[in-house]
Amino acid sequence: MRSEGRGGCREGRPTDINSLRGVPSRCGGRAVLGWRSPWKVRCGHRDGIPETMAEGDNRSTNLLAAETASLEEQLQGWGEVMLMADKVLRWERAWFPPAIMGVVSLVFLIIYYLDPSVLSGVSCFVMFLCLADYLVPILAPRIFGSNKWTTEQQQRFHEICSNLVKTRRRAVGWWKRLFTLKEEKPKMYFMTMIISLAAVAWVGQQVHNLLLTYLIVTSLLLLPGLNQHGIILKYIGMAKREINKLLKQKEKKNE
C-alpha cells in the first residue's frame, strides 16, 4: 500500500500499517493523509536512503574539503618541493629507488661516524627542520620557478594534501579505537599493550638502535613506490596462494 501526494513524493511501505494509519505526513509543502514512513526521505528521493545518513556523508565530505583546503594554504610554500618528493617516492624514474637508499645510507653513515648523543641528535634534527621551514618557501619559487605551476600540478598537490588529511584521520581513528578498547575491554587492552611493547623491547635489545632506525626509515620511504607499482599486492597474492596450497595439501592428507 502506498500513498502519493500531489508533489509526486513516494514513501516506502511501513512494517505496521495499522499503527501508522491516520498519521499525516508532508510532501511538497502539502499534507498527505494516511501513514508516514519511518524513513526520513527527501521529496523525490529514489534510493530510499535515510536523510540522516546523507547529511552525515555530506558533513564528512565538507569537513574533509575544509581540512584539505586549510592544509593546502599552510603548505603552499612547499608545493614545488612536495611535488618533487612525490615523484621520487612514487618511483617515476627507474633510478629513484637506488637514489633513495643511497641518500638514506649516506645520512646514517654520517650519523654513525659522528656518533652524537641523543640530546645533540634531537637538537640538530629540530634545527634542520626550522631552517627548512624558513628557507624552503623563499628558495623554492626561485629554484623551480613559480610561473611553471600548471593545472595538473595543482590537482596533484590537492591530492597529496587530501591523502595527508586522510592519513591523519586514520591515525586519530586508531588512537580513539585504542581508548575505546581500554574502556570496553580493559583486560584485553592491557594484555595487548604489554605483549606488543614487550615484543618491541625485545627487538630493540637484539638489534642496534641505529640499524633498526635505518631499516624503519628506508622501509617507510620505499613503501609508496612499492604500493604504486603493485609490488606489495604481488607478494601478498603469492603468499596467499602458498597458504592455500598448504591448506589443500593438509585437507588431502586428512581425507
Coordinates of N, CA and C in Angstrom, one line a residue:
M1 N 0.9 -1.2 0.0 CA 0.0 0.0 0.0 C 0.9 1.2 0.0
R2 N 0.7 2.2 -0.9 CA 1.5 3.4 -1.0 C 0.6 4.6 -1.0
S3 N 1.0 5.7 -0.5 CA 0.3 7.0 -0.6 C 1.1 7.9 -1.4
E4 N 0.6 8.7 -2.2 CA 1.3 9.6 -3.1 C 0.6 11.0 -3.0
G5 N 1.4 12.0 -2.7 CA 0.8 13.3 -2.7 C 0.9 14.0 -4.0
R6 N 0.4 15.2 -4.0 CA 0.4 16.0 -5.3 C 1.8 16.3 -5.7
G7 N 2.7 16.4 -4.8 CA 4.1 16.8 -5.2 C 4.8 15.7 -5.8
G8 N 4.3 14.5 -5.9 CA 4.9 13.4 -6.6 C 6.0 12.7 -5.7
C9 N 5.8 12.7 -4.4 CA 6.8 12.1 -3.5 C 6.2 10.8 -3.0
R10 N 7.0 9.7 -3.1 CA 6.5 8.4 -2.7 C 7.4 8.0 -1.5
E11 N 6.8 7.3 -0.6 CA 7.4 6.8 0.6 C 7.3 5.3 0.6
G12 N 8.2 4.6 1.3 CA 8.2 3.2 1.4 C 7.1 2.6 2.2
R13 N 7.0 1.2 2.1 CA 5.9 0.5 2.8 C 6.3 0.4 4.3
P14 N 5.4 0.7 5.2 CA 5.7 0.6 6.6 C 5.5 -0.9 7.1
T15 N 6.1 -1.2 8.2 CA 6.0 -2.5 8.7 C 4.7 -2.8 9.4
D16 N 4.1 -1.8 10.0 CA 2.8 -1.9 10.6 C 1.9 -0.8 10.2
I17 N 1.0 -1.2 9.2 CA 0.1 -0.2 8.6 C -0.9 0.4 9.7
N18 N -1.4 -0.5 10.5 CA -2.4 -0.1 11.5 C -1.9 0.9 12.5
S19 N -0.6 0.7 12.8 CA -0.1 1.7 13.8 C 0.3 3.0 13.2
L20 N 0.4 3.1 11.9 CA 0.8 4.3 11.3 C -0.3 5.0 10.5
R21 N -1.4 4.3 10.5 CA -2.6 4.8 9.7 C -3.2 6.1 10.4
G22 N -3.5 7.1 9.6 CA -4.1 8.3 10.2 C -3.1 9.3 10.7
V23 N -1.7 9.0 10.5 CA -0.7 10.0 10.8 C -0.4 10.8 9.6
P24 N -0.6 12.1 9.7 CA -0.3 12.9 8.5 C 1.2 13.1 8.2
S25 N 1.5 13.0 6.9 CA 2.9 13.3 6.5 C 2.8 14.5 5.5
R26 N 4.0 15.1 5.3 CA 4.0 16.3 4.5 C 5.0 16.1 3.3
C27 N 4.5 16.4 2.1 CA 5.4 16.2 0.9 C 5.1 17.4 0.0
G28 N 6.2 18.1 -0.4 CA 6.0 19.2 -1.3 C 5.2 20.4 -0.7
G29 N 5.2 20.4 0.7 CA 4.6 21.5 1.4 C 3.1 21.3 1.6
R30 N 2.5 20.1 1.2 CA 1.1 19.8 1.3 C 1.0 18.6 2.2
A31 N -0.1 18.6 3.0 CA -0.3 17.4 3.9 C -0.9 16.3 3.1
V32 N -0.4 15.1 3.4 CA -0.9 13.8 2.8 C -1.4 13.0 3.9
L33 N -2.7 12.7 3.9 CA -3.3 11.9 4.9 C -3.0 10.4 4.6
G34 N -3.0 9.7 5.7 CA -2.6 8.2 5.6 C -1.6 7.9 6.6
W35 N -0.5 7.2 6.2 CA 0.5 6.8 7.1 C 1.8 7.5 6.7
R36 N 2.7 7.5 7.7 CA 4.0 8.2 7.4 C 5.1 7.1 7.5
S37 N 6.0 7.1 6.6 CA 7.1 6.1 6.6 C 8.1 6.4 7.7
P38 N 8.6 5.4 8.3 CA 9.6 5.6 9.4 C 10.9 6.1 8.8
W39 N 11.2 6.0 7.5 CA 12.4 6.6 6.9 C 12.2 8.1 6.6
K40 N 13.3 8.8 6.9 CA 13.3 10.2 6.7 C 13.8 10.4 5.2
V41 N 12.8 10.5 4.3 CA 13.2 10.6 2.9 C 12.9 12.0 2.3
R42 N 13.8 12.5 1.6 CA 13.5 13.8 0.9 C 12.5 13.6 -0.2
C43 N 11.8 14.6 -0.6 CA 10.8 14.5 -1.6 C 11.6 14.3 -2.9
G44 N 11.2 13.3 -3.7 CA 11.8 13.0 -4.9 C 13.0 12.1 -4.8
H45 N 13.3 11.6 -3.6 CA 14.5 10.7 -3.3 C 14.1 9.3 -3.7
R46 N 14.9 8.7 -4.6 CA 14.5 7.4 -5.2 C 15.1 6.2 -4.5
D47 N 16.3 6.4 -3.9 CA 17.0 5.3 -3.3 C 16.5 4.9 -2.0
G48 N 15.7 5.7 -1.3 CA 15.2 5.3 0.0 C 16.3 5.4 1.1
I49 N 17.3 6.2 0.9 CA 18.4 6.3 1.9 C 17.9 7.3 3.0
P50 N 18.1 7.0 4.2 CA 17.7 7.9 5.3 C 18.4 9.3 5.1
E51 N 17.7 10.3 5.5 CA 18.2 11.6 5.3 C 19.3 11.8 6.3
T52 N 19.3 11.2 7.5 CA 20.4 11.4 8.4 C 21.7 10.9 7.9
M53 N 21.7 9.7 7.2 CA 22.9 9.2 6.6 C 23.4 10.1 5.5
A54 N 22.6 10.6 4.7 CA 23.0 11.6 3.6 C 23.6 12.8 4.2
E55 N 23.0 13.3 5.3 CA 23.5 14.5 5.9 C 24.9 14.2 6.6
G56 N 25.0 13.0 7.2 CA 26.3 12.7 7.8 C 27.4 12.6 6.7
D57 N 27.1 12.0 5.6 CA 28.1 11.9 4.5 C 28.5 13.3 4.0
N58 N 27.5 14.1 3.8 CA 27.7 15.5 3.3 C 28.6 16.3 4.3
R59 N 28.3 16.1 5.6 CA 29.0 16.8 6.6 C 30.5 16.3 6.6
S60 N 30.7 15.0 6.5 CA 32.0 14.4 6.5 C 32.8 14.9 5.3
T61 N 32.1 14.9 4.1 CA 32.8 15.4 2.9 C 33.2 16.9 3.0
N62 N 32.3 17.7 3.5 CA 32.6 19.1 3.7 C 33.7 19.4 4.6
L63 N 33.7 18.6 5.7 CA 34.8 18.7 6.7 C 36.2 18.3 6.1
L64 N 36.2 17.2 5.3 CA 37.4 16.8 4.6 C 37.9 17.9 3.6
A65 N 36.9 18.5 2.9 CA 37.3 19.5 2.0 C 37.9 20.7 2.7
A66 N 37.3 21.1 3.8 CA 37.8 22.2 4.6 C 39.2 22.0 5.2
E67 N 39.4 20.8 5.7 CA 40.7 20.4 6.2 C 41.7 20.4 5.1
T68 N 41.4 19.9 4.0 CA 42.3 19.8 2.8 C 42.7 21.2 2.4
A69 N 41.7 22.1 2.3 CA 41.9 23.5 1.9 C 42.8 24.2 2.9
S70 N 42.6 24.0 4.1 CA 43.4 24.6 5.2 C 44.9 24.1 5.1
L71 N 45.1 22.8 4.9 CA 46.4 22.2 4.7 C 47.1 22.7 3.5
E72 N 46.3 22.9 2.4 CA 46.9 23.5 1.2 C 47.4 24.9 1.4
E73 N 46.7 25.6 2.1 CA 47.1 27.0 2.4 C 48.3 27.0 3.3
Q74 N 48.4 26.1 4.2 CA 49.6 26.1 5.1 C 50.9 25.6 4.4
L75 N 50.7 24.7 3.4 CA 51.9 24.1 2.7 C 52.1 24.7 1.3
Q76 N 51.5 25.9 1.1 CA 51.6 26.5 -0.2 C 53.0 26.7 -0.6
G77 N 53.8 27.2 0.3 CA 55.2 27.4 0.1 C 56.1 26.2 -0.2
W78 N 55.5 25.0 0.2 CA 56.2 23.8 0.0 C 55.7 23.0 -1.2
G79 N 54.9 23.7 -2.1 CA 54.2 23.0 -3.2 C 55.2 22.3 -4.1
E80 N 56.2 23.1 -4.6 CA 57.2 22.5 -5.6 C 58.0 21.4 -5.0
V81 N 58.4 21.6 -3.7 CA 59.2 20.5 -3.1 C 58.4 19.3 -2.9
M82 N 57.1 19.4 -2.5 CA 56.3 18.3 -2.2 C 56.0 17.5 -3.5
L83 N 55.8 18.2 -4.6 CA 55.6 17.5 -5.9 C 56.8 16.8 -6.4
M84 N 58.0 17.3 -6.1 CA 59.2 16.7 -6.5 C 59.4 15.4 -5.6
A85 N 59.2 15.6 -4.3 CA 59.3 14.4 -3.4 C 58.3 13.4 -3.7
D86 N 57.1 13.8 -4.2 CA 56.1 12.8 -4.6 C 56.5 12.0 -5.8
K87 N 57.1 12.6 -6.7 CA 57.7 11.9 -7.9 C 58.8 10.9 -7.5
V88 N 59.6 11.3 -6.6 CA 60.7 10.4 -6.1 C 60.1 9.3 -5.4
L89 N 59.2 9.5 -4.5 CA 58.7 8.4 -3.6 C 57.8 7.5 -4.4
R90 N 57.2 7.9 -5.5 CA 56.4 7.0 -6.4 C 57.2 6.4 -7.5
W91 N 58.5 6.6 -7.5 CA 59.4 6.0 -8.5 C 59.0 6.2 -9.9
E92 N 58.9 7.5 -10.3 CA 58.5 7.8 -11.7 C 59.7 7.6 -12.6
R93 N 60.9 7.4 -12.1 CA 62.1 7.0 -12.9 C 62.7 5.8 -12.2
A94 N 63.4 5.1 -13.0 CA 64.0 3.8 -12.6 C 65.1 4.0 -11.5
W95 N 65.8 5.1 -11.6 CA 66.9 5.3 -10.7 C 66.5 5.9 -9.4
F96 N 65.2 6.2 -9.2 CA 64.8 6.8 -7.9 C 65.0 5.9 -6.7
P97 N 64.6 4.6 -6.8 CA 64.8 3.7 -5.6 C 66.2 3.6 -5.1
P98 N 67.2 3.3 -6.0 CA 68.6 3.3 -5.5 C 69.0 4.7 -5.0
A99 N 68.5 5.8 -5.6 CA 68.9 7.1 -5.1 C 68.4 7.3 -3.7
I100 N 67.2 6.8 -3.4 CA 66.6 7.0 -2.0 C 67.5 6.2 -1.0
M101 N 67.8 4.9 -1.4 CA 68.6 4.1 -0.5 C 70.0 4.7 -0.3
G102 N 70.6 5.3 -1.4 CA 71.9 5.8 -1.3 C 71.9 7.1 -0.4
V103 N 70.9 8.0 -0.5 CA 70.9 9.1 0.3 C 70.7 8.8 1.8
V104 N 69.7 7.9 2.0 CA 69.5 7.4 3.4 C 70.7 6.8 4.0
S105 N 71.4 5.9 3.2 CA 72.6 5.3 3.7 C 73.7 6.3 4.1
L106 N 73.8 7.3 3.2 CA 74.9 8.3 3.4 C 74.6 9.1 4.7
V107 N 73.3 9.4 4.9 CA 73.0 10.2 6.2 C 73.2 9.3 7.4
F108 N 72.9 8.1 7.4 CA 73.1 7.2 8.5 C 74.6 6.9 8.7
L109 N 75.3 6.9 7.7 CA 76.8 6.7 7.8 C 77.4 7.9 8.5
I110 N 76.9 9.1 8.2 CA 77.4 10.3 8.8 C 77.1 10.3 10.3
I111 N 75.8 9.9 10.6 CA 75.4 9.8 12.0 C 76.3 8.8 12.7
Y112 N 76.5 7.7 12.1 CA 77.3 6.6 12.8 C 78.8 7.1 13.0
Y113 N 79.3 7.8 12.0 CA 80.7 8.3 12.2 C 80.8 9.4 13.3
L114 N 79.8 10.3 13.3 CA 79.9 11.4 14.3 C 79.5 10.9 15.7
D115 N 78.6 9.9 15.7 CA 78.1 9.3 17.0 C 77.7 10.3 18.0
P116 N 76.7 11.2 17.6 CA 76.2 12.2 18.6 C 75.4 11.6 19.7
S117 N 75.3 12.4 20.8 CA 74.4 12.0 21.9 C 73.0 12.2 21.5
V118 N 72.1 11.6 22.3 CA 70.6 11.7 22.0 C 70.2 13.2 21.9
L119 N 70.7 14.0 22.9 CA 70.3 15.4 23.0 C 70.8 16.2 21.8
S120 N 72.1 15.9 21.4 CA 72.7 16.6 20.3 C 71.9 16.2 19.0
G121 N 71.6 14.9 18.8 CA 70.9 14.5 17.6 C 69.6 15.1 17.5
V122 N 68.8 15.1 18.6 CA 67.5 15.8 18.5 C 67.6 17.2 18.3
S123 N 68.5 17.9 18.9 CA 68.7 19.4 18.7 C 69.1 19.7 17.2
C124 N 70.0 18.9 16.6 CA 70.4 19.1 15.2 C 69.2 18.8 14.3
F125 N 68.4 17.8 14.6 CA 67.3 17.5 13.7 C 66.2 18.6 13.8
V126 N 65.9 19.1 15.0 CA 64.9 20.2 15.1 C 65.5 21.5 14.4
M127 N 66.8 21.7 14.6 CA 67.4 22.9 14.0 C 67.3 22.8 12.4
F128 N 67.5 21.6 11.9 CA 67.4 21.4 10.5 C 65.9 21.6 10.0
L129 N 64.9 21.2 10.8 CA 63.5 21.4 10.4 C 63.2 22.9 10.4
C130 N 63.7 23.6 11.4 CA 63.5 25.1 11.5 C 64.1 25.8 10.3
L131 N 65.3 25.4 9.9 CA 66.0 26.1 8.8 C 65.2 25.8 7.5
A132 N 64.7 24.5 7.3 CA 64.0 24.2 6.1 C 62.7 24.9 6.1
D133 N 62.0 25.0 7.2 CA 60.7 25.8 7.3 C 60.9 27.2 6.9
Y134 N 62.0 27.8 7.2 CA 62.3 29.2 6.9 C 62.8 29.4 5.5
L135 N 63.7 28.5 5.0 CA 64.4 28.7 3.7 C 63.6 28.2 2.5
V136 N 62.9 27.1 2.7 CA 62.2 26.4 1.5 C 61.2 27.3 0.9
P137 N 60.3 28.0 1.6 CA 59.3 28.9 1.0 C 60.0 30.0 0.2
I138 N 61.2 30.4 0.6 CA 61.9 31.5 0.0 C 62.6 31.1 -1.3
L139 N 63.3 29.9 -1.2 CA 64.2 29.5 -2.2 C 63.4 28.6 -3.3
A140 N 62.4 27.9 -2.9 CA 61.7 27.0 -3.8 C 61.1 27.7 -5.1
P141 N 60.5 28.9 -5.0 CA 60.0 29.6 -6.2 C 61.1 30.0 -7.1
R142 N 62.3 30.4 -6.5 CA 63.4 30.8 -7.4 C 64.1 29.6 -8.1
I143 N 64.1 28.4 -7.4 CA 64.8 27.3 -8.0 C 63.9 26.6 -9.0
F144 N 62.6 26.4 -8.7 CA 61.7 25.6 -9.6 C 61.0 26.6 -10.5
G145 N 60.8 27.8 -10.1 CA 60.0 28.7 -11.0 C 58.5 28.7 -10.7
S146 N 58.0 29.7 -10.2 CA 56.5 29.7 -9.8 C 55.7 29.8 -11.1
N147 N 56.2 30.3 -12.2 CA 55.4 30.5 -13.4 C 55.2 29.2 -14.1
K148 N 55.9 28.1 -13.7 CA 55.7 26.8 -14.3 C 54.6 26.0 -13.6
W149 N 53.9 26.5 -12.7 CA 52.8 25.8 -12.0 C 51.6 25.7 -12.9
T150 N 51.3 24.4 -13.2 CA 50.2 24.1 -14.1 C 49.0 23.6 -13.3
T151 N 47.9 23.4 -14.1 CA 46.7 22.9 -13.5 C 46.9 21.4 -13.0
E152 N 47.6 20.6 -13.8 CA 47.9 19.2 -13.4 C 48.7 19.2 -12.1
Q153 N 49.7 20.1 -12.0 CA 50.4 20.1 -10.7 C 49.6 20.6 -9.5
Q154 N 48.7 21.5 -9.8 CA 47.8 22.0 -8.7 C 46.8 20.8 -8.3
Q155 N 46.4 20.0 -9.2 CA 45.5 18.9 -8.9 C 46.3 17.8 -8.1
R156 N 47.5 17.6 -8.5 CA 48.3 16.6 -7.8 C 48.6 17.1 -6.4
F157 N 48.9 18.4 -6.2 CA 49.1 19.0 -4.9 C 47.9 18.8 -4.0
H158 N 46.7 19.0 -4.6 CA 45.5 18.8 -3.9 C 45.3 17.4 -3.5
E159 N 45.6 16.4 -4.3 CA 45.5 15.0 -4.0 C 46.5 14.7 -2.8
I160 N 47.7 15.2 -2.9 CA 48.7 14.9 -1.8 C 48.1 15.4 -0.5
C161 N 47.6 16.7 -0.5 CA 47.1 17.2 0.8 C 45.9 16.4 1.3
S162 N 45.0 16.0 0.3 CA 43.9 15.2 0.7 C 44.3 13.9 1.3
N163 N 45.4 13.2 0.7 CA 45.9 12.0 1.3 C 46.5 12.2 2.7
L164 N 47.2 13.3 2.9 CA 47.7 13.6 4.2 C 46.6 13.8 5.2
V165 N 45.6 14.4 4.9 CA 44.4 14.6 5.8 C 43.8 13.3 6.1
K166 N 43.6 12.4 5.1 CA 43.0 11.1 5.3 C 43.9 10.3 6.2
T167 N 45.2 10.3 6.0 CA 46.2 9.6 6.9 C 46.1 10.1 8.3
R168 N 46.0 11.4 8.5 CA 45.9 11.9 9.8 C 44.6 11.5 10.5
R169 N 43.5 11.4 9.7 CA 42.2 10.9 10.3 C 42.3 9.5 10.7
R170 N 43.0 8.7 9.8 CA 43.1 7.2 10.2 C 43.9 7.1 11.5
A171 N 45.0 7.9 11.6 CA 45.8 7.8 12.8 C 45.0 8.2 14.1
V172 N 44.2 9.2 13.9 CA 43.4 9.7 15.1 C 42.3 8.6 15.3
G173 N 41.7 8.0 14.3 CA 40.7 7.0 14.5 C 41.3 5.8 15.2
W174 N 42.5 5.3 14.8 CA 43.1 4.2 15.5 C 43.4 4.6 17.0
W175 N 43.8 5.8 17.2 CA 44.0 6.2 18.6 C 42.8 6.2 19.4
K176 N 41.7 6.7 18.8 CA 40.4 6.6 19.6 C 39.9 5.2 19.8
R177 N 40.1 4.3 18.8 CA 39.7 2.9 19.0 C 40.5 2.3 20.1
L178 N 41.8 2.7 20.3 CA 42.6 2.1 21.3 C 42.0 2.5 22.7
F179 N 41.6 3.8 22.8 CA 41.0 4.2 24.1 C 39.6 3.6 24.3
T180 N 38.9 3.4 23.2 CA 37.6 2.7 23.3 C 37.8 1.3 23.8
L181 N 38.8 0.6 23.2 CA 39.1 -0.8 23.7 C 39.5 -0.8 25.2
K182 N 40.2 0.3 25.6 CA 40.6 0.4 27.0 C 39.3 0.5 27.9
E183 N 38.3 1.3 27.5 CA 37.1 1.4 28.3 C 36.2 0.2 28.3
E184 N 36.1 -0.4 27.1 CA 35.1 -1.5 26.9 C 35.8 -2.8 27.4
K185 N 37.0 -3.1 27.0 CA 37.7 -4.4 27.3 C 39.0 -4.1 27.9
P186 N 39.1 -3.7 29.2 CA 40.4 -3.3 29.8 C 41.4 -4.4 29.9
K187 N 40.9 -5.6 30.1 CA 41.9 -6.8 30.3 C 42.5 -7.0 28.9
M188 N 41.7 -7.1 27.8 CA 42.3 -7.3 26.5 C 43.3 -6.1 26.1
Y189 N 42.9 -4.9 26.5 CA 43.7 -3.8 26.2 C 45.1 -3.9 26.9
F190 N 45.1 -4.2 28.2 CA 46.4 -4.3 28.9 C 47.2 -5.4 28.4
M191 N 46.6 -6.6 28.1 CA 47.3 -7.7 27.6 C 47.9 -7.4 26.3
T192 N 47.2 -6.8 25.4 CA 47.7 -6.5 24.1 C 48.8 -5.5 24.1
M193 N 48.7 -4.4 25.0 CA 49.7 -3.4 25.1 C 51.0 -4.0 25.7
I194 N 50.9 -4.9 26.7 CA 52.0 -5.4 27.4 C 52.8 -6.4 26.4
I195 N 52.0 -7.2 25.7 CA 52.7 -8.2 24.8 C 53.4 -7.4 23.7
S196 N 52.7 -6.4 23.1 CA 53.2 -5.6 22.0 C 54.5 -4.9 22.4
L197 N 54.4 -4.2 23.5 CA 55.6 -3.4 24.0 C 56.7 -4.3 24.4
A198 N 56.4 -5.5 25.0 CA 57.5 -6.4 25.3 C 58.2 -6.9 24.0
A199 N 57.4 -7.2 23.0 CA 58.0 -7.7 21.7 C 58.9 -6.6 21.1
V200 N 58.4 -5.3 21.1 CA 59.2 -4.2 20.6 C 60.5 -4.0 21.4
A201 N 60.4 -4.2 22.7 CA 61.6 -4.0 23.6 C 62.6 -5.1 23.3
W202 N 62.1 -6.4 23.1 CA 63.0 -7.5 22.8 C 63.7 -7.2 21.4
V203 N 63.0 -6.8 20.4 CA 63.6 -6.5 19.1 C 64.6 -5.4 19.3
G204 N 64.3 -4.3 20.0 CA 65.3 -3.3 20.3 C 66.5 -3.7 21.0
Q205 N 66.4 -4.7 21.9 CA 67.5 -5.3 22.6 C 68.4 -6.1 21.7
Q206 N 67.8 -6.8 20.7 CA 68.6 -7.7 19.8 C 69.2 -6.9 18.7
V207 N 68.6 -5.9 18.2 CA 69.1 -5.1 17.0 C 69.7 -3.8 17.5
H208 N 70.7 -3.3 16.9 CA 71.3 -2.0 17.2 C 70.3 -0.9 16.9
N209 N 70.3 0.1 17.7 CA 69.3 1.2 17.6 C 69.4 1.9 16.2
L210 N 70.6 2.2 15.8 CA 70.8 2.9 14.6 C 70.5 2.1 13.4
L211 N 70.8 0.8 13.4 CA 70.5 -0.1 12.3 C 68.9 -0.3 12.3
L212 N 68.3 -0.4 13.4 CA 66.8 -0.5 13.4 C 66.2 0.7 12.9
T213 N 66.6 1.9 13.3 CA 66.1 3.1 12.7 C 66.3 3.3 11.2
Y214 N 67.5 2.8 10.8 CA 67.8 2.9 9.3 C 66.8 2.0 8.6
L215 N 66.6 0.8 9.1 CA 65.6 -0.1 8.4 C 64.2 0.4 8.4
I216 N 63.8 1.0 9.5 CA 62.5 1.6 9.5 C 62.3 2.8 8.5
V217 N 63.3 3.7 8.5 CA 63.2 4.9 7.7 C 63.3 4.4 6.2
T218 N 64.1 3.5 5.9 CA 64.2 3.0 4.5 C 62.9 2.4 4.0
S219 N 62.4 1.6 4.9 CA 61.1 0.9 4.6 C 60.0 1.9 4.3
L220 N 59.9 2.9 5.2 CA 58.8 3.9 5.1 C 59.0 4.7 3.8
L221 N 60.2 5.0 3.4 CA 60.4 5.8 2.2 C 60.2 5.0 0.9
L222 N 60.4 3.7 1.0 CA 60.2 2.8 -0.2 C 58.8 2.3 -0.3
L223 N 58.0 2.5 0.8 CA 56.6 2.0 0.8 C 55.7 2.6 -0.2
P224 N 55.7 3.9 -0.5 CA 54.8 4.5 -1.5 C 55.2 3.9 -2.9
G225 N 56.4 3.8 -3.2 CA 56.8 3.2 -4.5 C 56.4 1.8 -4.7
L226 N 56.6 1.0 -3.6 CA 56.2 -0.4 -3.7 C 54.7 -0.5 -3.9
N227 N 53.9 0.3 -3.2 CA 52.5 0.3 -3.3 C 52.1 0.8 -4.7
Q228 N 52.7 1.8 -5.2 CA 52.4 2.4 -6.5 C 52.6 1.4 -7.7
H229 N 53.6 0.6 -7.6 CA 53.9 -0.3 -8.7 C 53.4 -1.7 -8.4
G230 N 52.5 -1.9 -7.4 CA 51.9 -3.1 -7.1 C 52.7 -4.2 -6.6
I231 N 53.9 -3.9 -6.1 CA 54.8 -5.0 -5.7 C 54.3 -5.6 -4.4
I232 N 53.7 -4.8 -3.5 CA 53.2 -5.3 -2.2 C 52.1 -6.3 -2.5
L233 N 51.1 -5.9 -3.4 CA 50.0 -6.7 -3.7 C 50.4 -8.0 -4.4
K234 N 51.5 -7.9 -5.2 CA 52.0 -9.1 -5.9 C 52.5 -10.2 -4.9
Y235 N 53.3 -9.7 -3.9 CA 53.8 -10.7 -2.9 C 52.8 -11.2 -1.9
I236 N 51.8 -10.3 -1.6 CA 50.7 -10.7 -0.8 C 49.9 -11.8 -1.5
G237 N 49.7 -11.6 -2.8 CA 49.0 -12.7 -3.6 C 49.7 -14.0 -3.6
M238 N 51.1 -13.9 -3.8 CA 51.9 -15.1 -3.8 C 51.8 -15.8 -2.5
A239 N 51.9 -15.0 -1.4 CA 51.8 -15.6 0.0 C 50.4 -16.3 0.2
K240 N 49.3 -15.7 -0.3 CA 48.0 -16.3 -0.2 C 47.9 -17.6 -1.0
R241 N 48.5 -17.6 -2.2 CA 48.5 -18.8 -3.0 C 49.2 -20.0 -2.3
E242 N 50.4 -19.6 -1.7 CA 51.2 -20.7 -1.0 C 50.4 -21.2 0.2
I243 N 49.7 -20.3 0.9 CA 49.0 -20.7 2.1 C 47.8 -21.6 1.7
N244 N 47.1 -21.3 0.6 CA 46.0 -22.1 0.1 C 46.5 -23.5 -0.4
K245 N 47.7 -23.5 -1.0 CA 48.3 -24.8 -1.4 C 48.5 -25.7 -0.1
L246 N 49.1 -25.1 0.9 CA 49.4 -25.8 2.1 C 48.1 -26.4 2.7
L247 N 47.1 -25.5 2.8 CA 45.8 -25.9 3.3 C 45.1 -27.1 2.5
K248 N 45.2 -27.0 1.2 CA 44.7 -28.0 0.4 C 45.5 -29.4 0.6
Q249 N 46.8 -29.3 0.7 CA 47.6 -30.5 1.0 C 47.2 -31.1 2.3
K250 N 47.0 -30.3 3.3 CA 46.5 -30.8 4.6 C 45.2 -31.5 4.5
E251 N 44.3 -30.9 3.7 CA 42.9 -31.5 3.6 C 43.0 -32.8 2.8
K252 N 43.9 -32.9 1.8 CA 44.1 -34.2 1.1 C 44.6 -35.2 2.1
K253 N 45.6 -34.9 2.9 CA 46.2 -35.8 3.8 C 45.1 -36.3 4.8
N254 N 44.3 -35.4 5.3 CA 43.3 -35.8 6.3 C 42.2 -36.7 5.6
E255 N 41.9 -36.5 4.3 CA 41.0 -37.4 3.6 C 41.5 -38.8 3.5

